[in-house]
Every structure is written in C-alpha cells, then in structure tokens.
PDB file of C-alpha atoms in Angstrom:
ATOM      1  CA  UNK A   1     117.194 110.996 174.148  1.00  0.00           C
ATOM      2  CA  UNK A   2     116.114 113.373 171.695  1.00  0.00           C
ATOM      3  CA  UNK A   3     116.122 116.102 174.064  1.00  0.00           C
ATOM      4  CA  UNK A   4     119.718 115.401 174.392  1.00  0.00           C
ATOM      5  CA  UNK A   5     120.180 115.584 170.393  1.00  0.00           C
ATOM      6  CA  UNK A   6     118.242 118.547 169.052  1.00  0.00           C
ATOM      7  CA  UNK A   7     117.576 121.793 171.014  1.00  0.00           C
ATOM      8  CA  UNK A   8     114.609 122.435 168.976  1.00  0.00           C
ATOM      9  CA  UNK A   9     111.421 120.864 169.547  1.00  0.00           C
ATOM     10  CA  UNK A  10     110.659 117.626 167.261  1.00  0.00           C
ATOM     11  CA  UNK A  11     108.687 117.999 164.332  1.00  0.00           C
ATOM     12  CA  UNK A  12     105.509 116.012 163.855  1.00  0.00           C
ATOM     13  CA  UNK A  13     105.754 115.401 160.365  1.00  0.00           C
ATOM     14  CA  UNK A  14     109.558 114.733 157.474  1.00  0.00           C
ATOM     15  CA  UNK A  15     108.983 115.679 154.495  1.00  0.00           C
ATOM     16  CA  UNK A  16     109.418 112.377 151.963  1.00  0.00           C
ATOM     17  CA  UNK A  17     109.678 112.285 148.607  1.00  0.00           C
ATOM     18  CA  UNK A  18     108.009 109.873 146.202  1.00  0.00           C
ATOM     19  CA  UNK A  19     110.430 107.432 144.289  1.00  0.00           C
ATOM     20  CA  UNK A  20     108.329 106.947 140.713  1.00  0.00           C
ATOM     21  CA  UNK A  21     111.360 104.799 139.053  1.00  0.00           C
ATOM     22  CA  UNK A  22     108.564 102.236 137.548  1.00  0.00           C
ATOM     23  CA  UNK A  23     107.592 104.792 135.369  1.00  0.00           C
ATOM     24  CA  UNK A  24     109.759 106.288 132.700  1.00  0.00           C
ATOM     25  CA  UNK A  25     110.112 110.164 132.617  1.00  0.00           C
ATOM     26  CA  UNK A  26     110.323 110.038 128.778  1.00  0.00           C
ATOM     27  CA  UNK A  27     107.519 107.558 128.142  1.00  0.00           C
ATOM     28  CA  UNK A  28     104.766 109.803 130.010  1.00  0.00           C
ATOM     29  CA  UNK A  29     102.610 111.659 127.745  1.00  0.00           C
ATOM     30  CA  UNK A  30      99.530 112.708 129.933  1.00  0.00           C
ATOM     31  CA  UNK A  31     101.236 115.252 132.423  1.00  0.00           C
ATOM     32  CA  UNK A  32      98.021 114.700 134.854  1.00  0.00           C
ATOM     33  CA  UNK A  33      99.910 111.581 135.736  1.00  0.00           C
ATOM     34  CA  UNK A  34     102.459 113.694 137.479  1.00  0.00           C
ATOM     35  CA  UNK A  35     100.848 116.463 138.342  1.00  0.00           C
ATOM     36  CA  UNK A  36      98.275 114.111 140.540  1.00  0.00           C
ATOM     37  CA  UNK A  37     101.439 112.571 142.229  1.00  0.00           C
ATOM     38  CA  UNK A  38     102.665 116.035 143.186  1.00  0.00           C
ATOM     39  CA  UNK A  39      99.520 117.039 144.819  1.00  0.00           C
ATOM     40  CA  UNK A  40      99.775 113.972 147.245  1.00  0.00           C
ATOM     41  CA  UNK A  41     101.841 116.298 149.341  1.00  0.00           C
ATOM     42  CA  UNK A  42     105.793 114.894 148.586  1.00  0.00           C
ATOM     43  CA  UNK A  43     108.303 117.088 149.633  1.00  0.00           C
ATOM     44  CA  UNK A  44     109.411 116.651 145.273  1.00  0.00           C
ATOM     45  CA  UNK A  45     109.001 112.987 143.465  1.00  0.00           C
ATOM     46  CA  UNK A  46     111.954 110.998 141.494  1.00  0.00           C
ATOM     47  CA  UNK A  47     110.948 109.494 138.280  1.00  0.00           C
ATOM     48  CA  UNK A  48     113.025 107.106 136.137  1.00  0.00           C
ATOM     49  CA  UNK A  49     114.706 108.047 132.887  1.00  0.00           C
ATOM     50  CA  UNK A  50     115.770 105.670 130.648  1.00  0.00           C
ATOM     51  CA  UNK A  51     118.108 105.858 127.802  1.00  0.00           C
ATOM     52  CA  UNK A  52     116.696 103.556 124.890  1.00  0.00           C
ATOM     53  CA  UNK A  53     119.735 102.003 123.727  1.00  0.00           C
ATOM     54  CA  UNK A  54     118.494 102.108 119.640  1.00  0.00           C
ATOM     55  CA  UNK A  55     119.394 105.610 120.047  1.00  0.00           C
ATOM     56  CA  UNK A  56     122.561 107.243 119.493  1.00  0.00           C
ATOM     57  CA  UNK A  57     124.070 109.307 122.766  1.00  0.00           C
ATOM     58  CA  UNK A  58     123.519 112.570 121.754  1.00  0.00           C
ATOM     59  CA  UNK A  59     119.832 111.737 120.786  1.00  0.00           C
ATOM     60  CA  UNK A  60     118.948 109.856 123.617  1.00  0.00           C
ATOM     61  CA  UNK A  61     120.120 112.760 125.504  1.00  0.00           C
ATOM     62  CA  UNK A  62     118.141 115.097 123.865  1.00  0.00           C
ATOM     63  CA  UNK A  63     114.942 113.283 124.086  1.00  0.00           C
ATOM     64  CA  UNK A  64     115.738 113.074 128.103  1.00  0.00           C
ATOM     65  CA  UNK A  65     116.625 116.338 128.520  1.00  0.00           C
ATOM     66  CA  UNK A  66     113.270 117.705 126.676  1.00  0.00           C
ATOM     67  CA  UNK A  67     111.314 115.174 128.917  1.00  0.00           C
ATOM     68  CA  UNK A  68     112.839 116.693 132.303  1.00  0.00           C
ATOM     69  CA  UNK A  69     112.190 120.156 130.542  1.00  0.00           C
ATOM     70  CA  UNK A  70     108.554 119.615 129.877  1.00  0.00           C
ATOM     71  CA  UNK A  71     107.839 118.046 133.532  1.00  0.00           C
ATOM     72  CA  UNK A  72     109.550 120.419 135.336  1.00  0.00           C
ATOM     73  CA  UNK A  73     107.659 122.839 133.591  1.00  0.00           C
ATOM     74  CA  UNK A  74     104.160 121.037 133.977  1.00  0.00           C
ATOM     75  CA  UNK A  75     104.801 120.630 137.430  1.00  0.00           C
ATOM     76  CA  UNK A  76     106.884 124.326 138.605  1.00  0.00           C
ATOM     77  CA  UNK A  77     109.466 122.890 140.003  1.00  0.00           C
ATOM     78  CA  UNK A  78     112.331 121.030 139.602  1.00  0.00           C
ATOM     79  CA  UNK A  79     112.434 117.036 139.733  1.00  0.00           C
ATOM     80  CA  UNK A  80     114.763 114.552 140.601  1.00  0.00           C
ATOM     81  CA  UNK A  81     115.508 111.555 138.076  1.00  0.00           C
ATOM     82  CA  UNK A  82     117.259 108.230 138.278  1.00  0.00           C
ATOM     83  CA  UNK A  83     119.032 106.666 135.161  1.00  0.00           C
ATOM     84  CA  UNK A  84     118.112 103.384 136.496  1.00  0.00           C
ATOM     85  CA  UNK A  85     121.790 101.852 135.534  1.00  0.00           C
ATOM     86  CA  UNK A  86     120.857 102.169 131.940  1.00  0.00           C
ATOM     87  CA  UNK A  87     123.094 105.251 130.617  1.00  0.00           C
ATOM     88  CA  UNK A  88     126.663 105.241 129.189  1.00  0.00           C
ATOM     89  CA  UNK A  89     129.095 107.745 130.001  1.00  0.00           C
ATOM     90  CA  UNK A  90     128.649 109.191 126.669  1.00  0.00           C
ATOM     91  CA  UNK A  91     124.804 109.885 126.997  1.00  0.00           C
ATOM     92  CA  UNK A  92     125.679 110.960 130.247  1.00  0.00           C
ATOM     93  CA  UNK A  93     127.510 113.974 129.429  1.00  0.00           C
ATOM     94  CA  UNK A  94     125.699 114.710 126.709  1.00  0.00           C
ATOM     95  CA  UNK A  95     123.296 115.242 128.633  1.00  0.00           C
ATOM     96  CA  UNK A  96     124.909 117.131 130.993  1.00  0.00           C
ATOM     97  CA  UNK A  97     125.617 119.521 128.663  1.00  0.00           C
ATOM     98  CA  UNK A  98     121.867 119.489 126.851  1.00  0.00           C
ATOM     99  CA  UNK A  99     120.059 119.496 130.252  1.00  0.00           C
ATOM    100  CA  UNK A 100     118.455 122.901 131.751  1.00  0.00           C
ATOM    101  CA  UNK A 101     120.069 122.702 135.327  1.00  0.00           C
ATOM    102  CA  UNK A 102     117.513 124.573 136.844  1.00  0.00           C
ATOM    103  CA  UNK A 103     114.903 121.356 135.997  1.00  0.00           C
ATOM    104  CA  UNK A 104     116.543 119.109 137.726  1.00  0.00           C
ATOM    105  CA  UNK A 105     117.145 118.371 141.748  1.00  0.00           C
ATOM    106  CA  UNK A 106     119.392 115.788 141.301  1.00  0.00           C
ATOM    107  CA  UNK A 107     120.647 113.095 138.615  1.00  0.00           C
ATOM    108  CA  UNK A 108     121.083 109.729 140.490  1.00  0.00           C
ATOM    109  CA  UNK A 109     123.283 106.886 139.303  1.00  0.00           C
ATOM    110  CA  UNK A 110     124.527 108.735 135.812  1.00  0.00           C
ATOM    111  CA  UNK A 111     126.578 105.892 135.001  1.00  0.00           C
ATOM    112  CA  UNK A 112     126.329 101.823 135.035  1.00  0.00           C
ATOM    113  CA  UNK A 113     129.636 101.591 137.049  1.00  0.00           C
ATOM    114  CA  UNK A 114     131.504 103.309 139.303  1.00  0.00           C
ATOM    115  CA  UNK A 115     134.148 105.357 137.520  1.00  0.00           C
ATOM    116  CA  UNK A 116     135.758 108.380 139.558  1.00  0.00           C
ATOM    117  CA  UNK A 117     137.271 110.189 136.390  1.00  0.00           C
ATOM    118  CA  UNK A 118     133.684 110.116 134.440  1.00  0.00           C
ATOM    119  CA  UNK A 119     132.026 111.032 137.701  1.00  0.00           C
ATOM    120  CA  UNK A 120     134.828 113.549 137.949  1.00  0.00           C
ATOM    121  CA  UNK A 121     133.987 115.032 134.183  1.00  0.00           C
ATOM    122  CA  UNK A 122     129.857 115.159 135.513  1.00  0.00           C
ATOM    123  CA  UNK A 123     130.358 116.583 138.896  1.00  0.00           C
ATOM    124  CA  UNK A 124     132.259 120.000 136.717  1.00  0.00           C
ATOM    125  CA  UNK A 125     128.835 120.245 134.592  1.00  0.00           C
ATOM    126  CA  UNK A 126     126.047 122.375 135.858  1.00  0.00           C
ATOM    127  CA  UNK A 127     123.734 118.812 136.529  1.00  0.00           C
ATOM    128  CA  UNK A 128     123.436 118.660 139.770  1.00  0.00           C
TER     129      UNK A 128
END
C-alpha cells in the first residue's frame, strides 16, 4: 500500500519531538537539564510555560519571554512551548509583542478558550 502512496522509498526512522510540559520553562535554572534532553536525538523538545497568576500580564510576560530567550540560546535553536491553559489573553499578547520570534517554533494553546478575534489579534504578531 505504501508503494501506492509515496513514490519515494520509506524512511526507516520520523523524526519526534519530546513533549517536556511537566516541567516549567521558567522554573528551570540548571540549563544541563535541557541541554541533556536535546542530545537524546528529538527532532526539537516542547516545554511548558506557565504564567504565575500573582503576576501582573506584562510581567509575567516578560519573565516568559526571557526564559524562552535564555533556552533557546543555551540550546541553539529555537523551542516550542505550551501555555498549558494557564495564560489570559492579556499575557498573551504581551507576550507576543515581548517575545524574540526567532526563539520560538511554535506557541501552543495561547489562550484558556477558544476565541477567534484574540486568536485573530496573535496570529498578526510575529509568534509563531
């Protein structure tokens, strides 16, 4: 069957990517930790990042954006991240627009709900 689907011959391994959303991006202070997950081989790993709610938006932002920052740097290369549900739409945009772009692979479930106009407002920042 797969010779009917793909004209080129099968590859022996996919490339997979680590899903790290027990552990919070912002709460890591020994960069070995993901630097010793990268070297398992994953395609690129996605890490959790939290928004502690005693903050105000444009500090939790900040703080999340400096944590992407300093473990994209650590590791070369950009990383994914998952708010885990627990960002508003305020903190999400600010961090859209505090956020290096080039850091980032993707920014999965920005918002607690689905809301087409706020997704709307993120999807014409630079986050991808």
């Amino acid at each position: 069957m797969a010779g009917l689907l793909a004209r080129a011959e099968p590859r022996s391994t996919v490339p997979a990517y680590a899903s790290w959303l027990s552990q919070n991006l912002t709460s890591i202070e020994n960069l070995d930790l993901l630097r010793d997950v990268a070297a398992d081989g994953w395609r690129f790993t996605k890490w959790g990042l939290r928004r502690d709610p005693a903050e105000s938006p444009g500090q939790a932002a900040a703080r999340m954006a400096r944590a992407v920052e300093r473990a994209s740097q650590s590791l070369g290369s950009p990383l994914a991240v998952d708010a885990v549900g627990t960002w508003t739409p305020s903190v999400s945009l600010a961090f859209a627009q505090s956020c290096d772009p080039s850091c980032l692979l993707w920014l999965e479930d920005p918002l607690p709900q689905h809301d087409l106009d706020m997704y709307e407002l993120l999807a014409a920042t630079q986050v991808p």
